[in-house]
Short mmCIF file of C-alpha atoms in Angstrom, two decimals:
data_model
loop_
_atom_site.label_atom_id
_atom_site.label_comp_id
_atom_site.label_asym_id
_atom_site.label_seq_id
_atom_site.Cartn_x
_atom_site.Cartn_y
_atom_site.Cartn_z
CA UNK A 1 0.00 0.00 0.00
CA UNK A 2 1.21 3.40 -0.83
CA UNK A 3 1.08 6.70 1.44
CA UNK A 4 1.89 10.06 -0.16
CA UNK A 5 2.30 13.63 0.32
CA UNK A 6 3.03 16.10 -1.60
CA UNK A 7 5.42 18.54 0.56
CA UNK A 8 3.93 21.62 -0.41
CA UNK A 9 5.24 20.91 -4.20
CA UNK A 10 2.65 21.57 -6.94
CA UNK A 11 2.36 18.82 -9.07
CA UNK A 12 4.20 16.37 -6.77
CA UNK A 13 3.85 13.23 -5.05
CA UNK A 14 6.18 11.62 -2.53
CA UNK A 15 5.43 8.11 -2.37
CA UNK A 16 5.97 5.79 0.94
CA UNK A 17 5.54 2.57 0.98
CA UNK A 18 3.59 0.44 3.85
CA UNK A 19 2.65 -3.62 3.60
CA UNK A 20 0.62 -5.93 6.24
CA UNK A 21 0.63 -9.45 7.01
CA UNK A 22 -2.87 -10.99 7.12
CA UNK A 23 -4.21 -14.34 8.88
CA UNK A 24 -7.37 -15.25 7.47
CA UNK A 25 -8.36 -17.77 9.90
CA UNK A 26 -7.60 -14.98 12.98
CA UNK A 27 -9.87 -12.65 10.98
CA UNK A 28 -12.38 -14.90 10.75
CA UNK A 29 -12.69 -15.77 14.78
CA UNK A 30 -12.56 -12.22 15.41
CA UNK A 31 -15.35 -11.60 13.27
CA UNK A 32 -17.42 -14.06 14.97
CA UNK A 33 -16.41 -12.30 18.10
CA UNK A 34 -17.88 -9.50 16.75
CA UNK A 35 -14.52 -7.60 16.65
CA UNK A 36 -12.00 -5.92 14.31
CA UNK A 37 -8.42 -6.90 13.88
CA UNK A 38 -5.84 -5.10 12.09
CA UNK A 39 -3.15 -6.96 9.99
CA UNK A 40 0.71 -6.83 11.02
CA UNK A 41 2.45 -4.28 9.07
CA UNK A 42 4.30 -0.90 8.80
CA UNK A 43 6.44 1.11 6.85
CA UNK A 44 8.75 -0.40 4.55
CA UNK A 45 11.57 1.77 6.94
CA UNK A 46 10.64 -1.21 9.76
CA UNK A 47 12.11 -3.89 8.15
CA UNK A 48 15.39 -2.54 6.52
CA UNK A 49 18.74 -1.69 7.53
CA UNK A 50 18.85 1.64 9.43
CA UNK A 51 19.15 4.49 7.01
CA UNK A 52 18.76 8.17 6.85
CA UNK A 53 15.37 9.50 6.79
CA UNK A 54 12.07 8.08 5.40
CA UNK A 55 11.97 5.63 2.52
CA UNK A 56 10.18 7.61 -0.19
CA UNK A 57 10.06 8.08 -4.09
CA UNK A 58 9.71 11.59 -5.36
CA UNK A 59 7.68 11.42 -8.68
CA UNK A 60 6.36 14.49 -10.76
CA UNK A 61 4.18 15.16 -13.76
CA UNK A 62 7.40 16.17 -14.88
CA UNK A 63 9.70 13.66 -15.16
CA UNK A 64 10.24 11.40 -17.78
CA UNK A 65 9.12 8.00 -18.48
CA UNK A 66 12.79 7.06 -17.68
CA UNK A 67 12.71 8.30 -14.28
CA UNK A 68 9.52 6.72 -13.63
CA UNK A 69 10.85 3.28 -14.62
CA UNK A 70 13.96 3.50 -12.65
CA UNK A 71 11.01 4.19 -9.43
CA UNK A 72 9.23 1.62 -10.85
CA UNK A 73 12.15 -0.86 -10.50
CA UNK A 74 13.71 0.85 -7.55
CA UNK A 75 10.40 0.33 -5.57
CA UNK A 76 10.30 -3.51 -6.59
CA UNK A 77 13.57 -3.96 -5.76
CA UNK A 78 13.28 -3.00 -2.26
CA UNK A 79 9.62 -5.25 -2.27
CA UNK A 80 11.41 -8.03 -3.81
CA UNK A 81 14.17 -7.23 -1.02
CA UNK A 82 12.87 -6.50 2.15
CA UNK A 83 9.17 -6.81 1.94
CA UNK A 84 8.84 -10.38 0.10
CA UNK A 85 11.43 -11.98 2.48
CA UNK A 86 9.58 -10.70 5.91
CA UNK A 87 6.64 -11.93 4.69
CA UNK A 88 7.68 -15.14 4.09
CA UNK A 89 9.73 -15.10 7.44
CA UNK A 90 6.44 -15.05 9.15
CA UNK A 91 4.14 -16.98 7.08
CA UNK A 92 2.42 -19.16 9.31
CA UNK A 93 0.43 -18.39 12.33
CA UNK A 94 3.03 -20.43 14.58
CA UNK A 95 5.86 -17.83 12.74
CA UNK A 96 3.82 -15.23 13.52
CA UNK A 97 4.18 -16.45 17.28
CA UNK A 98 7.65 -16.33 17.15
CA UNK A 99 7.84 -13.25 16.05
CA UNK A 100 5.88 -11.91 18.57
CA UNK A 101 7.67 -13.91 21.15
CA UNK A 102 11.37 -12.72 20.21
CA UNK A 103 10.04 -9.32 20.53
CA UNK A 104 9.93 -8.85 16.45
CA UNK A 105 7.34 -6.60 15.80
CA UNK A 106 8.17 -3.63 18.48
CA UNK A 107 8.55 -0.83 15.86
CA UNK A 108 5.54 -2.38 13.38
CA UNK A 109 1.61 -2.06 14.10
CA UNK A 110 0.69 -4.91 16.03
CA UNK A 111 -2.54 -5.47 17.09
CA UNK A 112 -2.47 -7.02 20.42
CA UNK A 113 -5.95 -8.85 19.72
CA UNK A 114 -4.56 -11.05 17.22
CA UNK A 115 -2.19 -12.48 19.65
CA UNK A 116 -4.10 -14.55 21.72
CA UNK A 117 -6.78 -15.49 18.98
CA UNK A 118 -3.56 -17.09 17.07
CA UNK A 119 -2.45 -18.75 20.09
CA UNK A 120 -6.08 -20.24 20.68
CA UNK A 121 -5.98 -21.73 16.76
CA UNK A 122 -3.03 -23.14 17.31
CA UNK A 123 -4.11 -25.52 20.75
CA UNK A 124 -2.62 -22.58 23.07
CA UNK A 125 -5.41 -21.71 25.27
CA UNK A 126 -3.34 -20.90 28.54
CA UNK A 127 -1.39 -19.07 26.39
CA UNK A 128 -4.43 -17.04 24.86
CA UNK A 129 -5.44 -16.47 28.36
CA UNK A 130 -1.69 -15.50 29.90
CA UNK A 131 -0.98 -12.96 27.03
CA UNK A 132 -4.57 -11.53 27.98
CA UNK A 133 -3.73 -11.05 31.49
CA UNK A 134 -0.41 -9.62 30.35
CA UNK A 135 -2.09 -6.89 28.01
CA UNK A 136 -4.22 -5.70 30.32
CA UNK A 137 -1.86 -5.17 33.22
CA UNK A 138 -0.21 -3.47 30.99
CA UNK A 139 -2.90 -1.38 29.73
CA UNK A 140 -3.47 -0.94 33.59
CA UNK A 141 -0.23 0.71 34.50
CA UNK A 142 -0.38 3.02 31.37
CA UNK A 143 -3.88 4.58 33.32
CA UNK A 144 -2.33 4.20 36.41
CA UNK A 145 -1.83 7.67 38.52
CA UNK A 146 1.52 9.41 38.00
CA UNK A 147 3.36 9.45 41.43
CA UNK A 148 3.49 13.75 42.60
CA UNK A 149 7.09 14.20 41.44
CA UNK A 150 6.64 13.50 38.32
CA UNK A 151 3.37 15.10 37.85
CA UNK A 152 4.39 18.03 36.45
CA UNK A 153 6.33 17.23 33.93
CA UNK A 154 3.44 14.58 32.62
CA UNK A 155 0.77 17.29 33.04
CA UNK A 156 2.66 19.41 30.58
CA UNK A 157 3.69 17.27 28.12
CA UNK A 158 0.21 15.24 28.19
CA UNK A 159 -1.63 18.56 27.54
CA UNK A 160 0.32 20.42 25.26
CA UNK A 161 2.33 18.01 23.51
CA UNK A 162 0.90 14.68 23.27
CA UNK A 163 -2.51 14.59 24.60
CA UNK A 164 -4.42 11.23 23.94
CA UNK A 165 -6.90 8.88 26.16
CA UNK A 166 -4.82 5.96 27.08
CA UNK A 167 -7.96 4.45 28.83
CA UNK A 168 -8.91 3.68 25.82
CA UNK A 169 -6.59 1.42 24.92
CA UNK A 170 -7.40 -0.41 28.33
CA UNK A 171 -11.30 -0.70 27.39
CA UNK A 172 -11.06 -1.85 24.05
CA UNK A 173 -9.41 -4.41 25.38
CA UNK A 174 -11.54 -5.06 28.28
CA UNK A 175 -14.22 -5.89 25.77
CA UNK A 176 -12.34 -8.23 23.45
CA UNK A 177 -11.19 -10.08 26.83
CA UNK A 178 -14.94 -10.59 27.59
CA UNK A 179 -15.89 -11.53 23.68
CA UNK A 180 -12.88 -13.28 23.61
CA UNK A 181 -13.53 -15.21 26.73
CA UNK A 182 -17.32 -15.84 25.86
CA UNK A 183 -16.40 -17.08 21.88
CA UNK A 184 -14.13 -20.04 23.64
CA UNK A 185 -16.79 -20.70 25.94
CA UNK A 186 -18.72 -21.35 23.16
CA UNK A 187 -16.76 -23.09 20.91
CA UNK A 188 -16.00 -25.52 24.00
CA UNK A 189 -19.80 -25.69 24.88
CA UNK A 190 -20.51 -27.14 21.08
#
């Protein structure tokens, strides 16, 4: 998938490039939870050696049909490279696992509902259940109070700089734990 912005250049387009991993099987459980799971995935950038600034191609109604062929290739290349190979690194839903076990995925867009769903498909039900638990501690201590010394410094950064409702990352989650919970019951009660 492609992402693009123009920089304030007429007739421009700066092109990023972003790609997801998909499990059908964990998108079909969550739908009969009645919830919504995002693929794995992120910006090309993720998955390549460390390099200076963002991974972009600059293409105008300008250029000629020779630049835009060397783009062209240059962007495969780097698919064909990078994108192609993680992809295939990960696979399966046990891969997947692994990846999210050795800590993989930090810098990508992971969401944390798929985790336990893919552990449940594959015969891990304590597992499902731990890596619940786990989330929503976590969630937890995100809403927790901050201690008085370092109040101030959160209150001002939380209200002029980066001002978002953590809490509801914690009851999103809350309410997949419950669906989650009650679609196993289920599928155990059949």
């Amino acid at each position: 998938m492609f992402g693009h912005a123009t920089m304030g250049e007429h007739h421009v387009r700066y092109y990023s490039l972003t790609y997801s991993i998909e499990f059908n099987s964990i998108t079909y459980a969550a739908e009969e939870m009645g919830v919504m799971v995002y693929a794995l995935g992120g910006l090309i950038d993720y998955i390549m050696p460390p390099h200076k600034g963002l991974m972009e191609w600059r293409l105008s109604e300008d250029d000629t049909d020779e630049y835009y062929v060397k783009m062209i290739d240059d962007i495969l290349s780097k698919i064909r490279q990078f994108v192609l190979p993680f992809m295939e690194k990960y696979i399966t839903i046990e891969q997947f696992l692994e990846g999210v076990e050795g800590g993989c995925f930090a810098q990508l867009s992971l969401d944390k509902k798929t985790v336990p769903i893919a552990y449940y498909l594959i015969g891990e039900k304590q597992k499902a259940f731990d890596y619940i638990a786990e989330t929503l501690a976590r969630y937890e201590r995100d809403v927790a109070p901050v201690p008085f010394h370092e109040r101030f410094v959160t209150d001002v950064y939380e209200k002029d700089v980066y001002h978002f409702n953590q809490n509801g990352n914690l009851l999103v989650y809350q309410d997949f734990a419950e669906k989650f919970t009650n679609w196993v019951n289920q599928r155990v009660n059949r």
